[in-house]
Amino acid sequence: MDNSYGGIESSTFRCSVPLVHVDAVQGEAVYLPCDISMPDPSDKVLLVLWYREDLGTPIYSVDGRNRDFSIAERWSDEKVFSNRAYFLQDKHPAELGIDHIRETDQAVYRCRVDFKMGQTRNSLVNLTVIASVIGEKT
């Protein structure tokens, strides 16, 4: 089975996963989409995990396994986003907001959504960071 996604290799999983391209200007905020919608209205989101494809562990999580998802526990890896990241679950699709984007944030990110009954959903976001040049004349 082919494990490439728009020219991006991923050894993490081997299924067809949608890839969204997002551009951001260095220093600005960016919003990475993550579809947490449920086909079955009686289902519920339990856990949302964000991965950076070049790292092996989650970098951001929203954990609603032991509480209502609207007051789910949020965690952000201090080495990646620290307090720059936040989850906007009421957007359609939901978004991971990241303030003060840095060139080092450029990467492919994966959003994994675990439901109580439904199948786990993955999506990929290719984030390109455009360096801002202050004082450049054209």
PDB file of C-alpha atoms in Angstrom:
ATOM      1  CA  MET A   1       0.000   0.000   0.000  1.00  0.00           C
ATOM      2  CA  ASP A   2       1.263   3.493  -0.844  1.00  0.00           C
ATOM      3  CA  ASN A   3       2.285   5.488   2.220  1.00  0.00           C
ATOM      4  CA  SER A   4       2.930   8.847   0.574  1.00  0.00           C
ATOM      5  CA  TYR A   5       0.647  11.839   1.034  1.00  0.00           C
ATOM      6  CA  GLY A   6       1.128  14.471  -1.619  1.00  0.00           C
ATOM      7  CA  GLY A   7       4.835  13.627  -1.827  1.00  0.00           C
ATOM      8  CA  ILE A   8       5.245  13.480   1.955  1.00  0.00           C
ATOM      9  CA  GLU A   9       6.301  10.151   3.399  1.00  0.00           C
ATOM     10  CA  SER A  10       4.805   8.930   6.643  1.00  0.00           C
ATOM     11  CA  SER A  11       5.774   5.732   8.389  1.00  0.00           C
ATOM     12  CA  THR A  12       3.313   6.428  11.220  1.00  0.00           C
ATOM     13  CA  PHE A  13       0.297   4.982   9.421  1.00  0.00           C
ATOM     14  CA  ARG A  14      -0.479   3.504   6.010  1.00  0.00           C
ATOM     15  CA  CYS A  15      -3.882   4.719   4.921  1.00  0.00           C
ATOM     16  CA  SER A  16      -5.166   7.516   2.755  1.00  0.00           C
ATOM     17  CA  VAL A  17      -5.242  10.660   4.888  1.00  0.00           C
ATOM     18  CA  PRO A  18      -6.280  14.102   3.627  1.00  0.00           C
ATOM     19  CA  LEU A  19      -3.465  16.682   3.431  1.00  0.00           C
ATOM     20  CA  VAL A  20      -4.227  20.391   3.841  1.00  0.00           C
ATOM     21  CA  HIS A  21      -1.657  23.082   3.012  1.00  0.00           C
ATOM     22  CA  VAL A  22      -1.513  26.118   5.306  1.00  0.00           C
ATOM     23  CA  ASP A  23       0.784  29.130   4.855  1.00  0.00           C
ATOM     24  CA  ALA A  24       1.701  31.441   7.724  1.00  0.00           C
ATOM     25  CA  VAL A  25       3.790  34.574   8.042  1.00  0.00           C
ATOM     26  CA  GLN A  26       6.519  34.399  10.667  1.00  0.00           C
ATOM     27  CA  GLY A  27       5.448  36.174  13.857  1.00  0.00           C
ATOM     28  CA  GLU A  28       1.716  35.971  13.079  1.00  0.00           C
ATOM     29  CA  ALA A  29      -0.919  33.516  14.334  1.00  0.00           C
ATOM     30  CA  VAL A  30      -1.921  30.464  12.315  1.00  0.00           C
ATOM     31  CA  TYR A  31      -4.834  28.040  12.563  1.00  0.00           C
ATOM     32  CA  LEU A  32      -4.438  24.350  11.680  1.00  0.00           C
ATOM     33  CA  PRO A  33      -7.756  22.621  10.850  1.00  0.00           C
ATOM     34  CA  CYS A  34      -8.879  19.379  12.498  1.00  0.00           C
ATOM     35  CA  ASP A  35     -12.252  17.786  11.731  1.00  0.00           C
ATOM     36  CA  ILE A  36     -13.812  16.653  15.022  1.00  0.00           C
ATOM     37  CA  SER A  37     -17.350  16.388  13.613  1.00  0.00           C
ATOM     38  CA  MET A  38     -19.264  13.215  14.394  1.00  0.00           C
ATOM     39  CA  PRO A  39     -21.368  11.410  11.769  1.00  0.00           C
ATOM     40  CA  ASP A  40     -23.431   9.894  14.595  1.00  0.00           C
ATOM     41  CA  PRO A  41     -24.891  12.587  16.909  1.00  0.00           C
ATOM     42  CA  SER A  42     -24.929  10.131  19.816  1.00  0.00           C
ATOM     43  CA  ASP A  43     -21.138   9.703  19.606  1.00  0.00           C
ATOM     44  CA  LYS A  44     -18.642  11.883  21.464  1.00  0.00           C
ATOM     45  CA  VAL A  45     -15.062  13.102  21.036  1.00  0.00           C
ATOM     46  CA  LEU A  46     -12.837  11.633  23.725  1.00  0.00           C
ATOM     47  CA  LEU A  47      -9.348  12.737  22.751  1.00  0.00           C
ATOM     48  CA  VAL A  48      -7.622  14.969  20.205  1.00  0.00           C
ATOM     49  CA  LEU A  49      -3.884  14.516  19.729  1.00  0.00           C
ATOM     50  CA  TRP A  50      -1.610  16.674  17.580  1.00  0.00           C
ATOM     51  CA  TYR A  51       1.691  15.260  16.338  1.00  0.00           C
ATOM     52  CA  ARG A  52       4.544  16.865  14.475  1.00  0.00           C
ATOM     53  CA  GLU A  53       5.527  14.229  11.909  1.00  0.00           C
ATOM     54  CA  ASP A  54       9.268  14.526  12.622  1.00  0.00           C
ATOM     55  CA  LEU A  55       8.690  13.845  16.340  1.00  0.00           C
ATOM     56  CA  GLY A  56       7.419  10.559  17.752  1.00  0.00           C
ATOM     57  CA  THR A  57       5.204  11.778  20.576  1.00  0.00           C
ATOM     58  CA  PRO A  58       2.172  14.088  20.798  1.00  0.00           C
ATOM     59  CA  ILE A  59       2.893  17.811  21.012  1.00  0.00           C
ATOM     60  CA  TYR A  60      -0.613  18.973  21.997  1.00  0.00           C
ATOM     61  CA  SER A  61      -3.664  17.214  23.410  1.00  0.00           C
ATOM     62  CA  VAL A  62      -7.271  17.832  24.375  1.00  0.00           C
ATOM     63  CA  ASP A  63      -8.368  15.067  26.750  1.00  0.00           C
ATOM     64  CA  GLY A  64     -12.094  14.687  27.404  1.00  0.00           C
ATOM     65  CA  ARG A  65     -12.057  11.036  28.434  1.00  0.00           C
ATOM     66  CA  ASN A  66     -13.071  11.737  32.044  1.00  0.00           C
ATOM     67  CA  ARG A  67     -15.133  14.913  31.555  1.00  0.00           C
ATOM     68  CA  ASP A  68     -17.290  16.829  29.120  1.00  0.00           C
ATOM     69  CA  PHE A  69     -15.242  17.738  26.028  1.00  0.00           C
ATOM     70  CA  SER A  70     -16.112  21.439  26.426  1.00  0.00           C
ATOM     71  CA  ILE A  71     -14.013  21.465  29.625  1.00  0.00           C
ATOM     72  CA  ALA A  72     -11.439  18.916  28.486  1.00  0.00           C
ATOM     73  CA  GLU A  73      -7.907  19.043  29.859  1.00  0.00           C
ATOM     74  CA  ARG A  74      -5.424  20.671  27.480  1.00  0.00           C
ATOM     75  CA  TRP A  75      -1.682  20.014  27.347  1.00  0.00           C
ATOM     76  CA  SER A  76       1.069  21.524  25.198  1.00  0.00           C
ATOM     77  CA  ASP A  77       4.660  20.296  24.871  1.00  0.00           C
ATOM     78  CA  GLU A  78       6.945  22.948  26.391  1.00  0.00           C
ATOM     79  CA  LYS A  79       9.649  22.278  23.772  1.00  0.00           C
ATOM     80  CA  VAL A  80       7.370  22.757  20.760  1.00  0.00           C
ATOM     81  CA  PHE A  81       4.583  25.310  21.345  1.00  0.00           C
ATOM     82  CA  SER A  82       4.622  25.890  25.115  1.00  0.00           C
ATOM     83  CA  ASN A  83       1.849  28.419  25.802  1.00  0.00           C
ATOM     84  CA  ARG A  84       1.569  29.572  22.151  1.00  0.00           C
ATOM     85  CA  ALA A  85      -0.999  26.883  21.232  1.00  0.00           C
ATOM     86  CA  TYR A  86      -4.737  26.635  21.971  1.00  0.00           C
ATOM     87  CA  PHE A  87      -7.608  24.538  20.626  1.00  0.00           C
ATOM     88  CA  LEU A  88     -10.714  26.141  19.105  1.00  0.00           C
ATOM     89  CA  GLN A  89     -13.285  23.338  19.234  1.00  0.00           C
ATOM     90  CA  ASP A  90     -16.267  25.526  18.289  1.00  0.00           C
ATOM     91  CA  LYS A  91     -14.861  26.349  14.827  1.00  0.00           C
ATOM     92  CA  HIS A  92     -15.984  24.226  11.860  1.00  0.00           C
ATOM     93  CA  PRO A  93     -13.638  22.497  11.397  1.00  0.00           C
ATOM     94  CA  ALA A  94     -12.002  22.815  14.811  1.00  0.00           C
ATOM     95  CA  GLU A  95      -8.564  24.472  14.782  1.00  0.00           C
ATOM     96  CA  LEU A  96      -5.288  24.402  16.634  1.00  0.00           C
ATOM     97  CA  GLY A  97      -4.297  28.047  16.973  1.00  0.00           C
ATOM     98  CA  ILE A  98      -0.620  28.868  17.297  1.00  0.00           C
ATOM     99  CA  ASP A  99       0.559  32.378  18.146  1.00  0.00           C
ATOM    100  CA  HIS A 100       3.863  33.953  17.089  1.00  0.00           C
ATOM    101  CA  ILE A 101       4.732  31.390  14.415  1.00  0.00           C
ATOM    102  CA  ARG A 102       8.448  30.695  14.023  1.00  0.00           C
ATOM    103  CA  GLU A 103      10.376  29.367  11.044  1.00  0.00           C
ATOM    104  CA  THR A 104      11.156  26.281  13.146  1.00  0.00           C
ATOM    105  CA  ASP A 105       7.395  25.541  13.334  1.00  0.00           C
ATOM    106  CA  GLN A 106       7.358  24.667   9.626  1.00  0.00           C
ATOM    107  CA  ALA A 107       6.486  20.962   9.399  1.00  0.00           C
ATOM    108  CA  VAL A 108       3.774  18.430   8.646  1.00  0.00           C
ATOM    109  CA  TYR A 109       1.345  18.051  11.554  1.00  0.00           C
ATOM    110  CA  ARG A 110      -1.138  15.264  12.175  1.00  0.00           C
ATOM    111  CA  CYS A 111      -4.396  15.609  14.061  1.00  0.00           C
ATOM    112  CA  ARG A 112      -5.781  12.376  15.518  1.00  0.00           C
ATOM    113  CA  VAL A 113      -9.336  12.326  16.868  1.00  0.00           C
ATOM    114  CA  ASP A 114     -10.554   9.430  19.022  1.00  0.00           C
ATOM    115  CA  PHE A 115     -14.308   8.976  19.397  1.00  0.00           C
ATOM    116  CA  LYS A 116     -16.231   6.936  21.961  1.00  0.00           C
ATOM    117  CA  MET A 117     -17.840   4.736  19.294  1.00  0.00           C
ATOM    118  CA  GLY A 118     -16.611   5.867  15.881  1.00  0.00           C
ATOM    119  CA  GLN A 119     -13.385   5.072  14.092  1.00  0.00           C
ATOM    120  CA  THR A 120     -10.307   7.193  14.860  1.00  0.00           C
ATOM    121  CA  ARG A 121      -9.837   9.979  12.305  1.00  0.00           C
ATOM    122  CA  ASN A 122      -6.476  11.367  11.165  1.00  0.00           C
ATOM    123  CA  SER A 123      -5.724  14.434   9.084  1.00  0.00           C
ATOM    124  CA  LEU A 124      -2.487  16.043   7.948  1.00  0.00           C
ATOM    125  CA  VAL A 125      -1.563  19.718   7.725  1.00  0.00           C
ATOM    126  CA  ASN A 126       1.534  20.873   5.843  1.00  0.00           C
ATOM    127  CA  LEU A 127       2.508  24.176   7.476  1.00  0.00           C
ATOM    128  CA  THR A 128       4.755  26.478   5.467  1.00  0.00           C
ATOM    129  CA  VAL A 129       6.192  29.479   7.321  1.00  0.00           C
ATOM    130  CA  ILE A 130       7.019  32.529   5.227  1.00  0.00           C
ATOM    131  CA  ALA A 131       9.854  34.590   6.715  1.00  0.00           C
ATOM    132  CA  SER A 132       8.938  38.219   7.044  1.00  0.00           C
ATOM    133  CA  VAL A 133      11.587  40.695   5.951  1.00  0.00           C
ATOM    134  CA  ILE A 134      11.230  44.018   7.696  1.00  0.00           C
ATOM    135  CA  GLY A 135      12.491  47.063   5.825  1.00  0.00           C
ATOM    136  CA  GLU A 136      12.918  45.266   2.491  1.00  0.00           C
ATOM    137  CA  LYS A 137      12.463  47.558  -0.530  1.00  0.00           C
ATOM    138  CA  THR A 138      10.948  46.345  -3.770  1.00  0.00           C
TER     139      THR A 138
END
